[in-house]
Amino acid sequence: MLMSASSDFIALCREQIALLTQGLGATLSIVYLTQELVEAPSSEAKLIPVVIYPETALLPPGEETAEVTVVHKQLQVGNVFILPNDRRRLLTAESESPTSSQQSEASQPHLKEEYLFSGNQIVLPLVYEGVMMGLLVTGRQDRAWNEHEESQIQQIAQTLAIACILDQRRAWFEEQLREQQILQEKQRDLLDNLLHQFRNPLTALRTFGKLLLKRLRPGDSNRDVANSIVRESDRLQELLQQFDQVIDLTETDLAPLHLPEHEVFVEATIQKDAKPPLLLPGTGDKTVDCSLADILEPLLISAKAIAQERKLKLITEIKHNSPLVRANIKALREVLTNIIDNALKYTPTGGKILIQAGQEKANFQGIAISDNGPGIPPEDLEHLGERHYRGVQAQTEIPGTGLGLAIAKQLIEQMQGEIEVFSPAINSKLTSPNAPGTTFIIWLPKV
């Protein structure tokens, strides 16, 4: 994993090198970063130069990406050896000898273990809390360093080490923020799906409770139970509306935080393109041979009750001897519930809804659901199936999240089927110029 080096850290390195150059007369300075964080001094890493002064300076062959090995406190950089434990001068591999090493050690009694010399050159590892992050190499040609200058260079190296670890922590926290945003997006999609599933059975329960209450006589002991069903259903409906308000945020509210484009960050540790699993009925179930009439039967009971409460006329034309289709039963019921619910929701009082089973084309059997509501504008038709898109319906008081058709489309595609949408509706007997309506046809492969 390549360590990040932000523009701020690079700027700090240049400022520190400017101190070396202007204040101490350094003629060559290089800041290396390790390719990855390593525990010093028992690991291996590659060094990459991030700042060089002067910029026209040429690195020795092989040091553009220098191999660094730290073993038993011995640091090797390219063809140059540094031996902190023995306090030796920085020597090339070819020129090092026991005699020269001993002489250099004797001539430099004040050297600290953290840095070493090669003539007028100093190399200091950037180490903080036992973690090695790179090297600072600096030197000058005209004179050797005195003890006060060596101390200043050590302070600069320590400053760079602390800045580097802070830069790494910044990159780590920003990556954690990215991962958290991805997780929140996944959680939001799952919550959207769960709430949308919750809406349809809640509507049915409220309707059944109200119908039951109407059929019970005033003195019937079961009226309290029916009243409780209606009361709690109304409470759940209020809570659902509050959830809808949270979900129905603006694009600005939902936009993720954007980090600076010029920054280089540590690579993410999670898959960003992974899609969240759908918590919908039938997810993971296999497709089976089934009858469209049998699947529609329980759904029509609820639909007729809702239509009765809303003073709508529900017409059904079901062919019971139609060929079987290949479908995921639970998923198909969810699709049909969503589309029938839309027809009931967007058809005004006194309107009509027609459900036909037995449509045929090529190798498909279809279910057509038509209404004589206001229809769908042409500009909205091309966006049907997009999550959270409601078009002109978003300007009405009719509640919704723009998820029903998106969920239906995805589930039908998983069954190798398709959804066609016509607005105005294709049934001219049902519609009128003032009520063009809409027709949805769900096509499923025949067995």
Short mmCIF file of C-alpha atoms in Angstrom, two decimals:
data_model
loop_
_atom_site.label_atom_id
_atom_site.label_comp_id
_atom_site.label_asym_id
_atom_site.label_seq_id
_atom_site.Cartn_x
_atom_site.Cartn_y
_atom_site.Cartn_z
CA MET A 1 0.00 0.00 0.00
CA LEU A 2 1.65 3.25 -1.13
CA MET A 3 1.91 5.84 1.60
CA SER A 4 0.15 9.08 0.82
CA ALA A 5 1.97 12.39 0.60
CA SER A 6 -0.40 15.33 0.65
CA SER A 7 0.42 18.70 -0.89
CA ASP A 8 0.60 20.16 2.64
CA PHE A 9 3.22 17.60 3.67
CA ILE A 10 5.24 18.27 0.51
CA ALA A 11 5.08 22.01 1.25
CA LEU A 12 6.35 21.38 4.79
CA CYS A 13 9.23 19.29 3.44
CA ARG A 14 10.23 22.12 1.12
CA GLU A 15 10.13 24.62 3.98
CA GLN A 16 12.36 22.40 6.09
CA ILE A 17 14.78 21.90 3.20
CA ALA A 18 14.81 25.69 2.74
CA LEU A 19 15.98 25.96 6.38
CA LEU A 20 18.75 23.49 5.62
CA THR A 21 19.74 25.38 2.50
CA GLN A 22 19.47 28.99 3.66
CA GLY A 23 20.30 28.54 7.34
CA LEU A 24 22.88 25.77 7.27
CA GLY A 25 24.25 25.95 3.74
CA ALA A 26 23.14 22.50 2.59
CA THR A 27 23.73 22.03 -1.14
CA LEU A 28 21.84 18.75 -1.55
CA SER A 29 18.81 17.53 0.40
CA ILE A 30 16.41 14.65 -0.26
CA VAL A 31 13.34 13.49 1.66
CA TYR A 32 12.44 9.83 1.07
CA LEU A 33 9.22 8.13 2.13
CA THR A 34 8.89 4.41 2.55
CA GLN A 35 6.47 2.74 0.20
CA GLU A 36 4.64 1.46 3.26
CA LEU A 37 4.81 1.99 6.98
CA VAL A 38 7.24 -0.45 8.60
CA GLU A 39 8.25 -1.15 12.14
CA ALA A 40 11.87 -0.14 12.60
CA PRO A 41 14.29 -1.75 12.66
CA SER A 42 13.07 -5.23 11.74
CA SER A 43 11.27 -4.94 8.37
CA GLU A 44 11.92 -4.24 4.71
CA ALA A 45 10.59 -1.43 2.56
CA LYS A 46 11.29 0.61 -0.57
CA LEU A 47 12.17 4.29 -0.40
CA ILE A 48 10.73 6.81 -2.84
CA PRO A 49 12.08 10.37 -3.06
CA VAL A 50 9.31 12.94 -2.63
CA VAL A 51 11.30 16.19 -2.38
CA ILE A 52 14.76 16.86 -3.86
CA TYR A 53 16.84 20.05 -3.63
CA PRO A 54 18.06 21.23 -6.00
CA GLU A 55 15.35 19.83 -8.29
CA THR A 56 17.93 19.40 -11.05
CA ALA A 57 20.00 17.08 -8.87
CA LEU A 58 20.46 13.56 -10.19
CA LEU A 59 20.04 10.64 -7.84
CA PRO A 60 22.69 7.92 -7.92
CA PRO A 61 21.73 4.97 -10.16
CA GLY A 62 19.25 2.72 -8.40
CA GLU A 63 18.12 5.33 -5.87
CA GLU A 64 15.11 6.57 -7.87
CA THR A 65 13.31 3.81 -5.94
CA ALA A 66 15.89 2.68 -3.43
CA GLU A 67 15.67 -0.72 -1.79
CA VAL A 68 15.90 -0.39 1.98
CA THR A 69 16.48 -3.23 4.39
CA VAL A 70 16.55 -2.75 8.14
CA VAL A 71 17.90 -5.82 9.92
CA HIS A 72 19.65 -5.82 13.29
CA LYS A 73 19.82 -2.03 13.13
CA GLN A 74 21.66 -2.11 9.80
CA LEU A 75 20.19 0.16 7.14
CA GLN A 76 21.07 -0.39 3.48
CA VAL A 77 20.18 2.21 0.82
CA GLY A 78 21.04 1.26 -2.76
CA ASN A 79 24.80 0.74 -2.89
CA VAL A 80 25.34 2.75 0.32
CA PHE A 81 25.51 1.20 3.80
CA ILE A 82 24.55 2.88 7.08
CA LEU A 83 25.47 1.12 10.28
CA PRO A 84 23.86 3.03 13.17
CA ASN A 85 24.73 0.41 15.76
CA ASP A 86 28.45 0.76 15.01
CA ARG A 87 28.32 4.55 14.53
CA ARG A 88 30.28 4.29 11.30
CA ARG A 89 30.61 6.82 8.55
CA LEU A 90 28.31 6.56 5.55
CA LEU A 91 30.54 4.70 3.09
CA THR A 92 30.05 3.13 -0.28
CA ALA A 93 30.17 -0.65 -0.24
CA GLU A 94 33.36 -0.65 -2.30
CA SER A 95 35.29 1.79 -0.09
CA GLU A 96 34.36 0.49 3.35
CA SER A 97 37.11 -1.21 5.29
CA PRO A 98 37.63 -2.04 8.98
CA THR A 99 40.50 0.41 9.20
CA SER A 100 38.62 3.32 7.68
CA SER A 101 35.58 2.57 9.79
CA GLN A 102 37.57 2.56 13.01
CA GLN A 103 39.32 5.79 12.07
CA SER A 104 36.03 7.51 11.23
CA GLU A 105 34.50 6.42 14.49
CA ALA A 106 37.44 7.74 16.43
CA SER A 107 37.38 11.05 14.61
CA GLN A 108 33.68 11.62 15.28
CA PRO A 109 33.19 10.91 19.01
CA HIS A 110 30.14 13.18 19.29
CA LEU A 111 27.97 11.32 16.75
CA LYS A 112 24.59 10.10 17.93
CA GLU A 113 23.27 6.65 17.01
CA GLU A 114 20.37 8.20 15.07
CA TYR A 115 22.51 9.63 12.26
CA LEU A 116 25.74 8.92 10.35
CA PHE A 117 28.23 10.68 8.18
CA SER A 118 29.80 10.26 4.75
CA GLY A 119 32.12 13.19 4.54
CA ASN A 120 29.78 16.16 4.86
CA GLN A 121 26.59 14.12 4.30
CA ILE A 122 24.06 13.20 6.99
CA VAL A 123 21.34 10.53 6.71
CA LEU A 124 18.61 10.40 9.35
CA PRO A 125 15.73 7.91 9.45
CA LEU A 126 12.27 9.45 9.92
CA VAL A 127 11.08 7.36 12.85
CA TYR A 128 8.21 8.11 15.21
CA GLU A 129 6.89 5.78 17.91
CA GLY A 130 8.90 2.89 16.51
CA VAL A 131 7.57 3.27 12.97
CA MET A 132 9.95 4.10 10.14
CA MET A 133 8.47 6.39 7.48
CA GLY A 134 11.44 7.48 5.44
CA LEU A 135 14.83 9.19 5.41
CA LEU A 136 16.24 12.70 5.37
CA VAL A 137 19.51 12.98 3.45
CA THR A 138 21.37 16.28 3.44
CA GLY A 139 24.92 17.45 2.81
CA ARG A 140 27.19 20.31 1.84
CA GLN A 141 30.52 20.47 0.00
CA ASP A 142 32.45 23.30 1.61
CA ARG A 143 32.71 22.23 5.26
CA ALA A 144 31.78 19.62 7.83
CA TRP A 145 28.85 19.94 10.22
CA ASN A 146 29.41 21.05 13.79
CA GLU A 147 27.56 19.68 16.79
CA HIS A 148 25.03 22.54 16.93
CA GLU A 149 24.18 22.09 13.25
CA GLU A 150 23.79 18.36 13.71
CA SER A 151 21.31 19.03 16.50
CA GLN A 152 19.31 21.37 14.26
CA ILE A 153 19.22 18.77 11.48
CA GLN A 154 17.99 16.19 13.97
CA GLN A 155 15.16 18.54 14.97
CA ILE A 156 14.22 19.01 11.31
CA ALA A 157 14.16 15.24 10.84
CA GLN A 158 11.97 14.85 13.92
CA THR A 159 9.63 17.56 12.62
CA LEU A 160 9.31 15.72 9.30
CA ALA A 161 8.67 12.41 11.09
CA ILE A 162 5.86 13.91 13.20
CA ALA A 163 4.40 15.68 10.15
CA CYS A 164 4.52 12.44 8.19
CA ILE A 165 2.66 10.43 10.82
CA LEU A 166 0.05 13.18 11.11
CA ASP A 167 -0.31 13.17 7.33
CA GLN A 168 -0.84 9.41 7.38
CA ARG A 169 -3.44 9.72 10.11
CA ARG A 170 -5.21 12.41 8.10
CA ALA A 171 -5.30 10.14 5.05
CA TRP A 172 -6.54 7.24 7.20
CA PHE A 173 -9.33 9.32 8.76
CA GLU A 174 -10.39 10.63 5.35
CA GLU A 175 -10.48 7.08 4.00
CA GLN A 176 -12.55 6.05 7.00
CA LEU A 177 -14.92 8.90 6.13
CA ARG A 178 -15.18 7.59 2.56
CA GLU A 179 -15.92 4.08 3.79
CA GLN A 180 -18.50 5.42 6.22
CA GLN A 181 -20.24 7.30 3.42
CA ILE A 182 -20.38 4.13 1.32
CA LEU A 183 -21.80 2.19 4.26
CA GLN A 184 -24.41 4.87 4.90
CA GLU A 185 -25.49 4.77 1.23
CA LYS A 186 -25.94 1.00 1.47
CA GLN A 187 -27.88 1.33 4.71
CA ARG A 188 -30.07 4.01 3.15
CA ASP A 189 -30.95 1.75 0.20
CA LEU A 190 -31.81 -1.11 2.55
CA LEU A 191 -33.97 1.19 4.69
CA ASP A 192 -35.75 2.50 1.59
CA ASN A 193 -36.60 -1.02 0.50
CA LEU A 194 -37.83 -2.09 3.93
CA LEU A 195 -40.06 0.95 4.33
CA HIS A 196 -41.52 0.49 0.88
CA GLN A 197 -42.38 -3.13 1.65
CA PHE A 198 -43.95 -2.03 4.91
CA ARG A 199 -46.31 0.44 3.23
CA ASN A 200 -48.45 -2.01 1.21
CA PRO A 201 -49.39 -4.49 3.98
CA LEU A 202 -50.02 -1.55 6.34
CA THR A 203 -52.50 -0.06 3.87
CA ALA A 204 -54.27 -3.41 3.61
CA LEU A 205 -54.43 -3.81 7.41
CA ARG A 206 -55.88 -0.33 7.87
CA THR A 207 -58.50 -1.05 5.19
CA PHE A 208 -59.48 -4.42 6.66
CA GLY A 209 -59.72 -2.86 10.13
CA LYS A 210 -62.07 -0.11 8.91
CA LEU A 211 -64.25 -2.57 6.97
CA LEU A 212 -64.43 -4.85 9.98
CA LEU A 213 -65.46 -1.93 12.17
CA LYS A 214 -68.29 -1.02 9.78
CA ARG A 215 -69.64 -4.59 9.80
CA LEU A 216 -69.70 -4.99 13.57
CA ARG A 217 -72.81 -3.87 15.46
CA PRO A 218 -72.49 -1.11 18.08
CA GLY A 219 -72.87 -3.55 20.99
CA ASP A 220 -70.46 -6.15 19.61
CA SER A 221 -67.58 -6.87 22.01
CA ASN A 222 -65.20 -7.16 19.07
CA ARG A 223 -65.59 -3.47 18.20
CA ASP A 224 -62.86 -2.58 20.71
CA VAL A 225 -60.48 -4.94 18.92
CA ALA A 226 -61.38 -3.45 15.54
CA ASN A 227 -60.97 0.07 16.93
CA SER A 228 -57.55 -0.87 18.26
CA ILE A 229 -56.52 -2.22 14.86
CA VAL A 230 -57.55 1.03 13.17
CA ARG A 231 -55.96 3.19 15.85
CA GLU A 232 -52.60 1.40 15.78
CA SER A 233 -52.66 1.31 11.97
CA ASP A 234 -53.14 5.08 11.92
CA ARG A 235 -50.21 5.44 14.31
CA LEU A 236 -48.01 3.29 12.08
CA GLN A 237 -49.10 5.37 9.10
CA GLU A 238 -47.99 8.54 10.92
CA LEU A 239 -44.60 7.01 11.68
CA LEU A 240 -44.25 5.92 8.07
CA GLN A 241 -44.92 9.47 6.90
CA GLN A 242 -42.14 10.69 9.19
CA PHE A 243 -39.80 8.15 7.63
CA ASP A 244 -40.85 9.40 4.20
CA GLN A 245 -39.91 12.95 5.18
CA VAL A 246 -36.44 11.77 6.16
CA ILE A 247 -36.01 9.81 2.94
CA ASP A 248 -37.41 12.55 0.71
CA LEU A 249 -34.40 14.82 1.17
CA THR A 250 -33.02 17.12 -1.50
CA GLU A 251 -30.05 16.18 -3.66
CA THR A 252 -27.96 18.71 -1.71
CA ASP A 253 -28.85 17.02 1.57
CA LEU A 254 -27.94 13.61 0.19
CA ALA A 255 -24.72 14.65 -1.57
CA PRO A 256 -21.63 13.05 0.00
CA LEU A 257 -18.84 15.23 1.33
CA HIS A 258 -16.23 15.85 -1.37
CA LEU A 259 -12.56 15.73 -0.47
CA PRO A 260 -9.92 17.77 -2.36
CA GLU A 261 -9.31 16.31 -5.80
CA HIS A 262 -5.56 16.98 -5.78
CA GLU A 263 -4.90 14.87 -2.71
CA VAL A 264 -3.43 11.36 -2.95
CA PHE A 265 -5.04 8.95 -0.52
CA VAL A 266 -4.37 5.50 0.78
CA GLU A 267 -6.32 2.96 -1.25
CA ALA A 268 -9.69 1.97 0.19
CA THR A 269 -10.00 -1.37 1.93
CA ILE A 270 -13.63 -2.08 0.93
CA GLN A 271 -15.35 -2.65 -2.38
CA LYS A 272 -16.90 0.61 -3.52
CA ASP A 273 -18.82 -0.88 -6.42
CA ALA A 274 -20.53 -3.58 -4.37
CA LYS A 275 -24.32 -3.24 -4.59
CA PRO A 276 -26.31 -3.57 -1.36
CA PRO A 277 -28.44 -6.70 -1.15
CA LEU A 278 -32.17 -6.19 -1.65
CA LEU A 279 -34.19 -7.10 1.42
CA LEU A 280 -37.26 -7.98 -0.63
CA PRO A 281 -39.57 -11.00 -0.70
CA GLY A 282 -38.18 -13.72 -2.89
CA THR A 283 -34.59 -12.52 -2.92
CA GLY A 284 -32.51 -15.67 -3.30
CA ASP A 285 -35.54 -17.89 -4.11
CA LYS A 286 -35.53 -19.97 -7.28
CA THR A 287 -37.97 -19.46 -10.14
CA VAL A 288 -40.74 -22.06 -10.49
CA ASP A 289 -43.61 -22.87 -12.85
CA CYS A 290 -46.71 -21.01 -11.68
CA SER A 291 -50.13 -19.70 -12.74
CA LEU A 292 -50.66 -15.96 -13.00
CA ALA A 293 -54.28 -16.39 -11.90
CA ASP A 294 -53.21 -18.17 -8.71
CA ILE A 295 -50.67 -15.48 -7.88
CA LEU A 296 -53.21 -12.70 -8.44
CA GLU A 297 -56.00 -14.26 -6.34
CA PRO A 298 -54.87 -13.16 -2.83
CA LEU A 299 -53.69 -9.79 -4.14
CA LEU A 300 -57.09 -9.02 -5.65
CA ILE A 301 -58.82 -9.56 -2.29
CA SER A 302 -56.79 -6.72 -0.77
CA ALA A 303 -57.07 -4.57 -3.90
CA LYS A 304 -60.88 -4.86 -3.97
CA ALA A 305 -61.12 -3.88 -0.31
CA ILE A 306 -58.94 -0.81 -0.85
CA ALA A 307 -60.85 0.13 -4.02
CA GLN A 308 -64.13 -0.14 -2.11
CA GLU A 309 -62.88 2.19 0.64
CA ARG A 310 -61.61 4.73 -1.90
CA LYS A 311 -64.78 4.50 -4.02
CA LEU A 312 -62.98 3.07 -7.03
CA LYS A 313 -64.29 0.46 -9.44
CA LEU A 314 -61.96 -2.51 -9.81
CA ILE A 315 -62.56 -4.67 -12.90
CA THR A 316 -60.79 -8.01 -13.39
CA GLU A 317 -60.44 -10.15 -16.51
CA ILE A 318 -58.53 -13.28 -15.59
CA LYS A 319 -57.94 -16.23 -17.93
CA HIS A 320 -57.66 -19.32 -15.73
CA ASN A 321 -56.50 -21.67 -18.49
CA SER A 322 -53.50 -19.60 -19.60
CA PRO A 323 -50.08 -21.25 -19.93
CA LEU A 324 -47.86 -21.33 -16.88
CA VAL A 325 -44.99 -18.86 -16.49
CA ARG A 326 -41.55 -19.17 -14.96
CA ALA A 327 -41.26 -16.80 -12.02
CA ASN A 328 -40.14 -16.19 -8.45
CA ILE A 329 -43.51 -16.24 -6.69
CA LYS A 330 -42.66 -14.00 -3.74
CA ALA A 331 -40.85 -11.48 -5.93
CA LEU A 332 -43.67 -11.44 -8.50
CA ARG A 333 -46.25 -10.78 -5.80
CA GLU A 334 -44.14 -7.86 -4.59
CA VAL A 335 -44.01 -6.46 -8.15
CA LEU A 336 -47.74 -6.80 -8.71
CA THR A 337 -48.51 -5.31 -5.29
CA ASN A 338 -46.38 -2.27 -6.08
CA ILE A 339 -48.00 -1.63 -9.46
CA ILE A 340 -51.57 -2.29 -8.29
CA ASP A 341 -50.95 -0.02 -5.30
CA ASN A 342 -49.81 2.75 -7.68
CA ALA A 343 -52.98 2.35 -9.74
CA LEU A 344 -55.14 2.57 -6.61
CA LYS A 345 -53.16 5.51 -5.26
CA TYR A 346 -53.12 7.70 -8.38
CA THR A 347 -56.66 7.03 -9.61
CA PRO A 348 -59.05 9.71 -8.31
CA THR A 349 -62.30 8.90 -6.51
CA GLY A 350 -64.90 7.40 -8.89
CA GLY A 351 -62.19 6.15 -11.26
CA LYS A 352 -61.71 2.69 -12.71
CA ILE A 353 -58.91 0.13 -12.61
CA LEU A 354 -58.72 -2.85 -14.95
CA ILE A 355 -56.54 -5.90 -14.23
CA GLN A 356 -56.18 -8.40 -17.08
CA ALA A 357 -54.26 -11.69 -16.94
CA GLY A 358 -53.58 -13.75 -20.05
CA GLN A 359 -51.94 -11.23 -22.39
CA GLU A 360 -49.61 -12.95 -24.86
CA LYS A 361 -46.67 -12.04 -27.07
CA ALA A 362 -43.90 -14.22 -28.48
CA ASN A 363 -42.80 -16.49 -25.62
CA PHE A 364 -44.27 -14.32 -22.86
CA GLN A 365 -47.43 -14.23 -20.78
CA GLY A 366 -48.51 -10.88 -19.42
CA ILE A 367 -50.57 -9.13 -16.76
CA ALA A 368 -51.92 -5.71 -17.74
CA ILE A 369 -52.89 -3.18 -15.06
CA SER A 370 -54.69 -0.11 -16.40
CA ASP A 371 -56.27 2.91 -14.75
CA ASN A 372 -57.99 6.12 -15.86
CA GLY A 373 -55.98 8.44 -13.66
CA PRO A 374 -54.08 11.56 -14.82
CA GLY A 375 -51.45 9.54 -16.67
CA ILE A 376 -47.67 10.02 -16.81
CA PRO A 377 -46.15 12.99 -18.68
CA PRO A 378 -43.79 12.06 -21.57
CA GLU A 379 -40.85 13.72 -19.82
CA ASP A 380 -41.35 11.41 -16.81
CA LEU A 381 -41.76 8.18 -18.78
CA GLU A 382 -38.07 7.97 -19.67
CA HIS A 383 -37.11 8.19 -16.00
CA LEU A 384 -39.44 5.45 -14.75
CA GLY A 385 -37.45 2.87 -12.85
CA GLU A 386 -34.94 5.34 -11.41
CA ARG A 387 -34.71 5.21 -7.64
CA HIS A 388 -36.42 8.12 -5.86
CA TYR A 389 -37.65 9.68 -9.12
CA ARG A 390 -41.30 10.81 -8.86
CA GLY A 391 -41.53 13.54 -11.50
CA VAL A 392 -44.72 15.59 -11.37
CA GLN A 393 -46.11 13.36 -8.62
CA ALA A 394 -43.58 14.86 -6.25
CA GLN A 395 -45.59 18.12 -6.47
CA THR A 396 -48.78 16.43 -5.21
CA GLU A 397 -49.89 15.50 -1.70
CA ILE A 398 -49.91 11.80 -2.61
CA PRO A 399 -47.22 10.11 -0.46
CA GLY A 400 -44.48 8.11 -2.11
CA THR A 401 -40.73 7.58 -2.30
CA GLY A 402 -40.23 6.81 -6.01
CA LEU A 403 -39.08 3.28 -5.21
CA GLY A 404 -41.96 1.01 -6.27
CA LEU A 405 -41.20 0.90 -10.00
CA ALA A 406 -37.44 0.76 -9.42
CA ILE A 407 -37.87 -2.31 -7.20
CA ALA A 408 -40.39 -3.87 -9.60
CA LYS A 409 -38.14 -3.34 -12.62
CA GLN A 410 -35.14 -4.92 -10.92
CA LEU A 411 -37.08 -7.95 -9.69
CA ILE A 412 -38.73 -8.58 -13.07
CA GLU A 413 -35.36 -8.38 -14.84
CA GLN A 414 -34.02 -11.01 -12.42
CA MET A 415 -36.84 -13.29 -13.67
CA GLN A 416 -35.87 -12.66 -17.33
CA GLY A 417 -39.05 -10.68 -17.81
CA GLU A 418 -39.80 -7.07 -18.71
CA ILE A 419 -42.19 -4.22 -17.90
CA GLU A 420 -43.89 -2.07 -20.52
CA VAL A 421 -45.52 1.26 -19.70
CA PHE A 422 -48.12 3.05 -21.83
CA SER A 423 -49.52 6.47 -21.05
CA PRO A 424 -52.24 7.16 -22.17
CA ALA A 425 -53.54 3.72 -21.25
CA ILE A 426 -54.04 1.26 -24.12
CA ASN A 427 -57.64 0.46 -23.13
CA SER A 428 -59.77 3.14 -24.80
CA LYS A 429 -62.99 1.94 -23.07
CA LEU A 430 -61.46 2.82 -19.71
CA THR A 431 -60.01 6.22 -20.48
CA SER A 432 -61.14 9.64 -21.66
CA PRO A 433 -59.37 12.85 -22.81
CA ASN A 434 -59.53 14.20 -19.24
CA ALA A 435 -58.40 10.89 -17.73
CA PRO A 436 -55.79 9.38 -20.08
CA GLY A 437 -54.64 6.85 -17.53
CA THR A 438 -51.69 4.47 -17.62
CA THR A 439 -51.17 0.80 -18.49
CA PHE A 440 -48.40 -1.35 -17.05
CA ILE A 441 -47.82 -4.78 -18.57
CA ILE A 442 -45.62 -7.27 -16.74
CA TRP A 443 -44.25 -9.88 -19.16
CA LEU A 444 -42.92 -13.21 -17.90
CA PRO A 445 -41.45 -16.11 -19.89
CA LYS A 446 -43.82 -18.96 -20.63
CA VAL A 447 -42.95 -22.43 -19.42
#
